[in-house]
mmCIF file of C-alpha atoms in Angstrom:
data_model
loop_
_atom_site.group_PDB
_atom_site.id
_atom_site.type_symbol
_atom_site.label_atom_id
_atom_site.label_comp_id
_atom_site.label_asym_id
_atom_site.label_seq_id
_atom_site.Cartn_x
_atom_site.Cartn_y
_atom_site.Cartn_z
ATOM 1 C CA MET A 1 10.625 23.863 16.571
ATOM 2 C CA ASP A 2 12.290 21.289 18.937
ATOM 3 C CA VAL A 3 16.150 21.582 20.197
ATOM 4 C CA HIS A 4 17.943 19.214 21.845
ATOM 5 C CA LEU A 5 21.292 18.151 22.510
ATOM 6 C CA ILE A 6 22.348 14.834 23.431
ATOM 7 C CA ASP A 7 25.714 14.157 24.902
ATOM 8 C CA GLU A 8 26.639 11.877 27.709
ATOM 9 C CA GLN A 9 24.270 13.234 30.147
ATOM 10 C CA GLY A 10 21.388 13.021 28.223
ATOM 11 C CA VAL A 11 19.377 15.125 26.329
ATOM 12 C CA ARG A 12 18.968 18.888 27.389
ATOM 13 C CA THR A 13 16.515 20.438 25.664
ATOM 14 C CA CYS A 14 17.457 24.167 24.196
ATOM 15 C CA ASP A 15 16.333 27.451 22.410
ATOM 16 C CA VAL A 16 15.839 28.137 19.588
ATOM 17 C CA GLU A 17 17.899 30.963 19.975
ATOM 18 C CA GLU A 18 21.604 28.709 21.543
ATOM 19 C CA ILE A 19 21.133 26.524 18.019
ATOM 20 C CA PRO A 20 24.741 29.007 16.526
ATOM 21 C CA ALA A 21 25.984 28.267 20.454
ATOM 22 C CA LEU A 22 25.952 24.886 20.419
ATOM 23 C CA LEU A 23 27.210 24.044 16.146
ATOM 24 C CA ALA A 24 30.154 26.322 16.740
ATOM 25 C CA ALA A 25 30.863 24.632 20.238
ATOM 26 C CA ARG A 26 31.356 21.719 17.973
ATOM 27 C CA HIS A 27 29.354 19.800 21.645
ATOM 28 C CA GLY A 28 27.260 16.592 21.534
ATOM 29 C CA LEU A 29 25.728 15.928 18.455
ATOM 30 C CA LEU A 30 21.924 18.593 17.838
ATOM 31 C CA TRP A 31 19.349 17.445 16.693
ATOM 32 C CA VAL A 32 16.301 19.383 15.169
ATOM 33 C CA ASP A 33 12.405 18.274 14.805
ATOM 34 C CA VAL A 34 10.555 20.726 12.908
ATOM 35 C CA PRO A 35 6.859 19.930 13.264
ATOM 36 C CA GLN A 36 5.748 21.657 10.610
ATOM 37 C CA TRP A 37 7.236 24.108 8.224
ATOM 38 C CA ASP A 38 7.299 27.868 8.636
ATOM 39 C CA ALA A 39 8.873 31.087 8.230
ATOM 40 C CA GLN A 40 10.656 30.207 11.323
ATOM 41 C CA ALA A 41 12.238 26.885 10.462
ATOM 42 C CA GLU A 42 13.393 28.454 6.813
ATOM 43 C CA ASP A 43 14.453 30.815 7.812
ATOM 44 C CA VAL A 44 17.120 28.850 10.497
ATOM 45 C CA LEU A 45 18.050 26.349 9.045
ATOM 46 C CA GLY A 46 18.903 28.917 6.280
ATOM 47 C CA ARG A 47 20.260 31.460 8.150
ATOM 48 C CA VAL A 48 22.062 29.305 11.027
ATOM 49 C CA PHE A 49 22.495 26.522 9.093
ATOM 50 C CA HIS A 50 23.278 28.075 5.623
ATOM 51 C CA LEU A 51 21.636 25.068 4.202
ATOM 52 C CA HIS A 52 20.851 25.055 -0.103
ATOM 53 C CA PRO A 53 17.705 26.739 -1.080
ATOM 54 C CA LEU A 54 16.281 24.502 -3.113
ATOM 55 C CA ALA A 55 16.632 22.035 -0.034
ATOM 56 C CA LEU A 56 14.419 24.721 1.746
ATOM 57 C CA ARG A 57 11.723 24.456 -0.523
ATOM 58 C CA ASP A 58 11.725 20.759 -0.909
ATOM 59 C CA CYS A 59 11.058 21.118 3.088
ATOM 60 C CA ALA A 60 7.782 23.380 1.952
ATOM 61 C CA VAL A 61 6.058 20.986 -0.498
ATOM 62 C CA ARG A 62 4.921 17.921 -0.893
ATOM 63 C CA ASN A 63 7.931 15.559 -3.017
ATOM 64 C CA ARG A 64 5.870 13.091 -4.337
ATOM 65 C CA LEU A 65 9.380 10.430 -4.793
ATOM 66 C CA PRO A 66 12.008 8.940 -2.068
ATOM 67 C CA LYS A 67 15.468 11.728 -3.270
ATOM 68 C CA VAL A 68 19.087 11.881 -1.884
ATOM 69 C CA HIS A 69 21.082 15.315 -2.148
ATOM 70 C CA ALA A 70 24.311 15.891 -1.855
ATOM 71 C CA TYR A 71 26.125 19.067 -0.461
ATOM 72 C CA PRO A 72 29.787 20.078 0.928
ATOM 73 C CA ASP A 73 29.658 17.135 4.492
ATOM 74 C CA VAL A 74 25.462 17.750 4.708
ATOM 75 C CA LEU A 75 22.907 14.800 3.235
ATOM 76 C CA PHE A 76 20.078 15.882 2.253
ATOM 77 C CA LEU A 77 17.713 12.730 1.816
ATOM 78 C CA VAL A 78 13.457 12.956 1.443
ATOM 79 C CA LEU A 79 11.561 9.427 2.523
ATOM 80 C CA HIS A 80 7.643 8.234 3.032
ATOM 81 C CA ALA A 81 5.910 6.183 5.136
ATOM 82 C CA PRO A 82 2.963 4.351 4.329
ATOM 83 C CA GLU A 83 -0.317 5.322 6.649
ATOM 84 C CA ARG A 84 -3.102 3.354 5.757
ATOM 85 C CA GLY A 85 -6.675 6.074 5.592
ATOM 86 C CA GLU A 86 -10.340 5.330 5.041
ATOM 87 C CA GLY A 87 -11.183 3.117 2.414
ATOM 88 C CA GLY A 88 -7.773 1.366 1.658
ATOM 89 C CA HIS A 89 -6.531 5.091 0.178
ATOM 90 C CA ILE A 90 -2.651 4.902 1.211
ATOM 91 C CA HIS A 91 -1.655 7.820 2.720
ATOM 92 C CA HIS A 92 2.903 8.717 1.966
ATOM 93 C CA VAL A 93 3.674 10.192 5.483
ATOM 94 C CA GLU A 94 7.054 12.534 4.622
ATOM 95 C CA LEU A 95 9.775 12.930 6.550
ATOM 96 C CA ASP A 96 12.896 15.154 5.252
ATOM 97 C CA ARG A 97 16.615 14.812 7.064
ATOM 98 C CA PHE A 98 19.465 17.299 6.969
ATOM 99 C CA VAL A 99 22.157 15.208 8.267
ATOM 100 C CA GLY A 100 25.616 16.518 9.199
ATOM 101 C CA PRO A 101 29.223 15.986 10.402
ATOM 102 C CA ARG A 102 26.847 16.637 14.204
ATOM 103 C CA PHE A 103 23.611 17.439 13.756
ATOM 104 C CA LEU A 104 20.778 16.114 12.766
ATOM 105 C CA VAL A 105 17.842 18.495 11.235
ATOM 106 C CA THR A 106 14.770 16.388 10.614
ATOM 107 C CA VAL A 107 11.728 17.711 8.865
ATOM 108 C CA HIS A 108 7.894 16.526 8.911
ATOM 109 C CA GLY A 109 7.210 17.291 5.556
ATOM 110 C CA PRO A 110 3.701 18.842 4.644
ATOM 111 C CA VAL A 111 0.462 15.198 5.146
ATOM 112 C CA ASN A 112 -3.140 14.955 3.412
ATOM 113 C CA PRO A 113 -4.940 16.901 5.975
ATOM 114 C CA ALA A 114 -6.989 13.228 7.048
ATOM 115 C CA VAL A 115 -3.232 12.412 8.524
ATOM 116 C CA PRO A 116 -3.025 13.507 12.238
ATOM 117 C CA ARG A 117 -0.835 14.792 13.574
ATOM 118 C CA ASP A 118 0.575 12.981 15.452
ATOM 119 C CA VAL A 119 1.371 9.999 13.120
ATOM 120 C CA SER A 120 3.844 12.526 11.064
ATOM 121 C CA LEU A 121 6.107 12.882 14.650
ATOM 122 C CA ARG A 122 5.114 8.951 17.147
ATOM 123 C CA ASP A 123 8.669 7.974 14.768
ATOM 124 C CA THR A 124 10.767 10.346 16.088
ATOM 125 C CA ARG A 125 9.070 11.313 19.331
ATOM 126 C CA GLU A 126 9.886 6.751 19.719
ATOM 127 C CA VAL A 127 13.692 8.013 18.999
ATOM 128 C CA LEU A 128 14.736 10.284 21.464
ATOM 129 C CA GLU A 129 12.283 8.233 24.602
ATOM 130 C CA ARG A 130 14.629 5.992 23.732
ATOM 131 C CA ILE A 131 17.842 8.151 23.454
ATOM 132 C CA ARG A 132 16.091 10.231 26.840
ATOM 133 C CA SER A 133 16.056 6.688 28.572
ATOM 134 C CA GLY A 134 19.636 5.671 27.669
ATOM 135 C CA ARG A 135 18.511 2.635 25.291
ATOM 136 C CA LEU A 136 19.570 4.131 22.662
ATOM 137 C CA ARG A 137 22.923 5.934 22.967
ATOM 138 C CA PRO A 138 23.910 7.581 19.767
ATOM 139 C CA ARG A 139 27.872 8.482 18.745
ATOM 140 C CA THR A 140 27.090 10.653 15.437
ATOM 141 C CA SER A 141 24.370 12.291 13.557
ATOM 142 C CA PHE A 142 23.776 9.078 11.401
ATOM 143 C CA ASP A 143 23.279 6.929 14.165
ATOM 144 C CA ILE A 144 20.188 9.189 15.126
ATOM 145 C CA SER A 145 19.387 8.850 11.383
ATOM 146 C CA HIS A 146 19.221 5.788 11.180
ATOM 147 C CA ALA A 147 17.287 4.758 14.224
ATOM 148 C CA ILE A 148 14.708 6.797 12.526
ATOM 149 C CA VAL A 149 14.428 4.955 9.546
ATOM 150 C CA SER A 150 14.685 1.532 11.974
ATOM 151 C CA THR A 151 11.677 3.008 13.660
ATOM 152 C CA ILE A 152 9.642 3.010 9.969
ATOM 153 C CA THR A 153 10.824 -0.057 8.660
ATOM 154 C CA ARG A 154 9.268 -1.853 11.446
ATOM 155 C CA ARG A 155 6.348 -0.156 11.245
ATOM 156 C CA MET A 156 5.918 -0.648 7.845
ATOM 157 C CA GLU A 157 6.437 -4.914 8.994
ATOM 158 C CA ARG A 158 3.709 -4.126 10.425
ATOM 159 C CA PHE A 159 1.437 -2.855 8.284
ATOM 160 C CA VAL A 160 2.439 -5.798 5.727
ATOM 161 C CA GLU A 161 1.709 -8.154 7.820
ATOM 162 C CA THR A 162 -1.616 -5.720 9.026
ATOM 163 C CA LEU A 163 -1.897 -6.463 5.290
ATOM 164 C CA THR A 164 -0.803 -10.120 5.471
ATOM 165 C CA GLU A 165 -4.187 -10.719 7.499
ATOM 166 C CA ASP A 166 -6.361 -9.199 5.132
ATOM 167 C CA VAL A 167 -4.982 -11.773 2.209
ATOM 168 C CA TRP A 168 -6.008 -14.924 4.751
ATOM 169 C CA GLU A 169 -9.011 -14.222 5.869
ATOM 170 C CA LEU A 170 -10.121 -12.780 2.227
ATOM 171 C CA GLU A 171 -8.540 -16.166 1.447
ATOM 172 C CA GLN A 172 -10.646 -18.421 3.621
ATOM 173 C CA ARG A 173 -13.926 -16.602 2.080
ATOM 174 C CA VAL A 174 -12.956 -17.692 -1.277
ATOM 175 C CA THR A 175 -12.617 -21.388 -0.713
ATOM 176 C CA ALA A 176 -15.591 -22.185 1.421
ATOM 177 C CA ASP A 177 -17.552 -19.626 -1.263
ATOM 178 C CA SER A 178 -18.595 -17.222 1.802
ATOM 179 C CA TYR A 179 -19.336 -14.262 0.640
ATOM 180 C CA SER A 180 -22.811 -12.201 -0.314
ATOM 181 C CA ASP A 181 -21.582 -9.306 -2.244
ATOM 182 C CA PRO A 182 -19.413 -10.299 -5.118
ATOM 183 C CA GLU A 183 -19.208 -6.327 -6.013
ATOM 184 C CA ARG A 184 -17.800 -5.260 -2.752
ATOM 185 C CA PHE A 185 -15.906 -8.569 -1.916
ATOM 186 C CA LEU A 186 -13.452 -7.961 -5.476
ATOM 187 C CA ASP A 187 -13.249 -4.753 -4.314
ATOM 188 C CA GLU A 188 -11.571 -5.297 -1.026
ATOM 189 C CA MET A 189 -9.136 -7.062 -2.365
ATOM 190 C CA PHE A 190 -8.231 -5.217 -5.008
ATOM 191 C CA ARG A 191 -7.788 -2.436 -2.012
ATOM 192 C CA THR A 192 -5.148 -5.077 0.100
ATOM 193 C CA ARG A 193 -3.823 -5.731 -3.631
ATOM 194 C CA HIS A 194 -3.190 -2.078 -3.397
ATOM 195 C CA GLY A 195 -2.288 -1.871 -0.034
ATOM 196 C CA LEU A 196 0.982 -4.337 -0.449
ATOM 197 C CA LEU A 197 1.473 -2.441 -3.868
ATOM 198 C CA SER A 198 2.006 0.743 -2.402
ATOM 199 C CA VAL A 199 4.905 -0.273 0.664
ATOM 200 C CA LYS A 200 6.720 -2.907 -1.779
ATOM 201 C CA THR A 201 7.120 0.461 -4.299
ATOM 202 C CA ILE A 202 7.717 2.702 -0.990
ATOM 203 C CA ALA A 203 10.904 0.369 0.264
ATOM 204 C CA THR A 204 11.727 -0.519 -3.424
ATOM 205 C CA GLN A 205 12.454 3.060 -4.281
ATOM 206 C CA THR A 206 14.150 4.118 -0.826
ATOM 207 C CA ALA A 207 16.366 1.156 -1.303
ATOM 208 C CA GLU A 208 17.142 2.283 -4.083
ATOM 209 C CA ILE A 209 17.355 5.288 -2.798
ATOM 210 C CA TYR A 210 19.835 3.786 -0.533
ATOM 211 C CA ARG A 211 22.099 2.431 -2.051
ATOM 212 C CA ARG A 212 22.606 6.050 -3.911
ATOM 213 C CA VAL A 213 23.753 6.989 -0.118
ATOM 214 C CA ALA A 214 26.079 4.146 0.518
ATOM 215 C CA GLY A 215 28.203 5.336 -3.294
ATOM 216 C CA LEU A 216 28.594 9.683 -1.586
ATOM 217 C CA SER A 217 31.620 10.512 -0.115
ATOM 218 C CA ALA A 218 29.570 12.434 2.641
ATOM 219 C CA VAL A 219 28.719 9.066 4.315
ATOM 220 C CA PRO A 220 31.195 8.603 7.081
ATOM 221 C CA GLU A 221 33.222 5.248 6.811
ATOM 222 C CA GLU A 222 32.095 4.914 10.806
ATOM 223 C CA SER A 223 28.104 4.774 9.520
ATOM 224 C CA ARG A 224 28.863 3.143 6.126
ATOM 225 C CA HIS A 225 27.519 -0.390 7.619
ATOM 226 C CA LEU A 226 24.808 1.440 8.902
ATOM 227 C CA VAL A 227 23.145 2.508 4.892
ATOM 228 C CA GLY A 228 23.186 -1.292 4.344
ATOM 229 C CA ASP A 229 21.614 -2.202 7.058
ATOM 230 C CA LEU A 230 18.963 -0.324 5.318
ATOM 231 C CA ILE A 231 19.312 -1.569 2.449
ATOM 232 C CA ASP A 232 18.842 -4.602 3.593
ATOM 233 C CA GLN A 233 15.659 -3.407 5.605
ATOM 234 C CA PHE A 234 13.860 -2.231 2.288
ATOM 235 C CA ASP A 235 14.289 -4.668 0.829
ATOM 236 C CA ARG A 236 13.402 -7.292 2.576
ATOM 237 C CA ILE A 237 11.062 -5.067 2.677
ATOM 238 C CA ALA A 238 9.629 -4.887 -0.612
ATOM 239 C CA GLY A 239 10.305 -8.081 -0.872
ATOM 240 C CA LEU A 240 7.744 -9.157 1.888
ATOM 241 C CA ALA A 241 4.731 -6.952 0.812
ATOM 242 C CA GLY A 242 5.417 -8.467 -3.471
ATOM 243 C CA GLU A 243 5.207 -12.086 -2.148
ATOM 244 C CA GLU A 244 2.010 -10.977 -0.371
ATOM 245 C CA LYS A 245 0.724 -8.825 -3.375
ATOM 246 C CA ASP A 246 1.682 -12.021 -6.094
ATOM 247 C CA TYR A 247 -0.145 -14.685 -3.064
ATOM 248 C CA LEU A 248 -3.568 -11.959 -3.248
ATOM 249 C CA GLN A 249 -3.122 -11.927 -7.198
ATOM 250 C CA GLY A 250 -3.382 -15.655 -6.445
ATOM 251 C CA VAL A 251 -6.709 -15.472 -4.664
ATOM 252 C CA ILE A 252 -7.969 -13.000 -6.802
ATOM 253 C CA GLU A 253 -7.769 -15.411 -10.101
ATOM 254 C CA PHE A 254 -8.425 -18.663 -8.351
ATOM 255 C CA TYR A 255 -12.392 -16.393 -7.193
ATOM 256 C CA ARG A 256 -12.916 -14.491 -11.140
ATOM 257 C CA THR A 257 -12.002 -18.055 -12.104
ATOM 258 C CA ARG A 258 -14.306 -19.911 -10.570
ATOM 259 C CA THR A 259 -17.305 -16.738 -10.687
ATOM 260 C CA ASP A 260 -16.016 -16.649 -14.863
ATOM 261 C CA THR A 261 -16.763 -20.638 -14.663
ATOM 262 C CA LYS A 262 -20.126 -20.512 -12.533
ATOM 263 C CA MET A 263 -20.943 -18.274 -15.521
ATOM 264 C CA THR A 264 -20.084 -19.745 -18.929
ATOM 265 C CA ILE A 265 -21.999 -23.258 -17.036
ATOM 266 C CA ALA A 266 -24.468 -21.401 -16.803
ATOM 267 C CA ALA A 267 -25.157 -19.402 -19.896
ATOM 268 C CA GLU A 268 -24.165 -22.959 -21.169
ATOM 269 C CA ARG A 269 -27.562 -24.215 -18.869
ATOM 270 C CA LEU A 270 -29.196 -21.166 -20.600
ATOM 271 C CA ALA A 271 -28.161 -22.054 -24.316
ATOM 272 C CA VAL A 272 -29.834 -25.418 -23.668
ATOM 273 C CA ILE A 273 -33.119 -24.378 -22.861
ATOM 274 C CA ALA A 274 -33.202 -21.880 -25.911
ATOM 275 C CA VAL A 275 -33.104 -24.536 -27.529
ATOM 276 C CA VAL A 276 -35.098 -27.552 -26.045
ATOM 277 C CA THR A 277 -38.166 -24.401 -26.498
ATOM 278 C CA LEU A 278 -37.640 -21.971 -29.575
ATOM 279 C CA PRO A 279 -38.555 -25.537 -31.335
ATOM 280 C CA ILE A 280 -42.118 -25.515 -29.516
ATOM 281 C CA THR A 281 -42.649 -21.258 -29.108
ATOM 282 C CA ALA A 282 -41.873 -21.667 -33.572
ATOM 283 C CA LEU A 283 -44.680 -24.541 -33.950
ATOM 284 C CA ALA A 284 -47.008 -23.391 -31.467
ATOM 285 C CA SER A 285 -46.737 -19.618 -33.297
ATOM 286 C CA VAL A 286 -47.210 -21.406 -36.848
ATOM 287 C CA LEU A 287 -50.105 -23.051 -35.979
ATOM 288 C CA GLY A 288 -52.276 -20.363 -33.774
ATOM 289 C CA MET A 289 -51.227 -17.967 -36.820
ATOM 290 C CA ASN A 290 -52.381 -20.731 -39.205
ATOM 291 C CA PHE A 291 -55.343 -23.255 -37.645
ATOM 292 C CA ILE A 292 -58.921 -21.883 -37.039
ATOM 293 C CA VAL A 293 -60.538 -20.505 -34.258
ATOM 294 C CA ASN A 294 -63.711 -23.668 -33.684
ATOM 295 C CA GLN A 295 -66.118 -23.265 -31.284
ATOM 296 C CA HIS A 296 -64.499 -26.487 -29.189
ATOM 297 C CA THR A 297 -61.531 -27.877 -28.727
ATOM 298 C CA MET A 298 -60.315 -30.392 -31.431
ATOM 299 C CA VAL A 299 -58.665 -33.358 -29.835
ATOM 300 C CA LEU A 300 -56.994 -35.137 -32.530
ATOM 301 C CA GLY A 301 -55.197 -31.622 -33.560
ATOM 302 C CA LEU A 302 -54.908 -30.836 -30.266
ATOM 303 C CA THR A 303 -53.043 -34.153 -29.321
ATOM 304 C CA VAL A 304 -51.334 -34.062 -32.348
ATOM 305 C CA SER A 305 -49.250 -31.263 -31.682
ATOM 306 C CA LEU A 306 -48.979 -31.418 -27.906
ATOM 307 C CA VAL A 307 -47.431 -34.650 -28.995
ATOM 308 C CA THR A 308 -44.661 -33.144 -31.377
ATOM 309 C CA MET A 309 -44.024 -30.779 -29.066
ATOM 310 C CA VAL A 310 -42.667 -33.482 -25.808
ATOM 311 C CA ALA A 311 -41.387 -35.141 -28.730
ATOM 312 C CA MET A 312 -39.055 -32.383 -30.036
ATOM 313 C CA SER A 313 -38.042 -31.341 -27.114
ATOM 314 C CA PHE A 314 -37.159 -35.201 -25.543
ATOM 315 C CA GLY A 315 -34.989 -35.023 -28.492
ATOM 316 C CA LEU A 316 -33.729 -32.383 -28.124
ATOM 317 C CA LEU A 317 -32.871 -32.806 -24.964
ATOM 318 C CA TRP A 318 -31.190 -36.274 -25.612
ATOM 319 C CA TRP A 319 -28.743 -34.764 -28.645
ATOM 320 C CA ALA A 320 -27.379 -32.026 -26.020
ATOM 321 C CA ARG A 321 -26.913 -35.197 -23.404
ATOM 322 C CA ARG A 322 -25.070 -36.570 -26.448
ATOM 323 C CA MET A 323 -23.177 -33.512 -27.402
ATOM 324 C CA GLY A 324 -21.914 -33.162 -23.637
ATOM 325 C CA TRP A 325 -23.620 -30.180 -23.401
ATOM 326 C CA TRP A 326 -25.543 -31.053 -20.361
#
């Protein structure tokens, strides 16, 4: 558990035992960051901050959806950020926050063991570094929370941009017909579409959460513009991801339509071949069953049979051509 006091002098790292005195002093902004939930975090947040037990339970487990709960003078928010894993799987990296009058508590929720711990800590560490360097001077706890979420949205935008590069590369391969394994290629397109859909879903759901936050009385008047800015950011990300997903769906439809057309043409040609060879096969079968095997070749009978077969083949080919089948 990392404890930071932020005031005019900068950032001072404190001990956990100092938290009650820092809260009572009402000097500066107190930021408590919990990298991983444990018994100490549960004890401090419950006993010192007097946070609701249900909110503490949400910090200890994985939440499938973003959420917001308003308590007296405290907002509890859960949001997720996408992280690309192996095979195109999208991990939902959770960050829980308690936003109080002069304090902020960030809790990094449980994540898939396949996600490195540094991934879930990078956004809060980046904001802390900005505060230390003087590039960010927060006046309220909402300022710090807004900076963290804005860092997440910028990362989400870069995530969408990376997926967009994949979309362009896939489109070039489709239009150039430069893929050797159609099944694997189609799988790549579906996995990219899944990534865009995941980002769109996360951004849309989070924007709805912040629309609810905008109407809560727990948000100070001077911080309401920050909530509106986050709504705009998540709406923009959802729109970008949605448009790219629709564009990729068009590429997939183009690929599948062209593939289906090739299959249809191939089926038509195979049908013509079957039509041309079927009468010949039938005639040869009849002759083979009914002609008596002789000691020598019957030239006249063989000639008549071959001429008949060739005439039937050319006749069927002419008919198929006239009907537009070939």
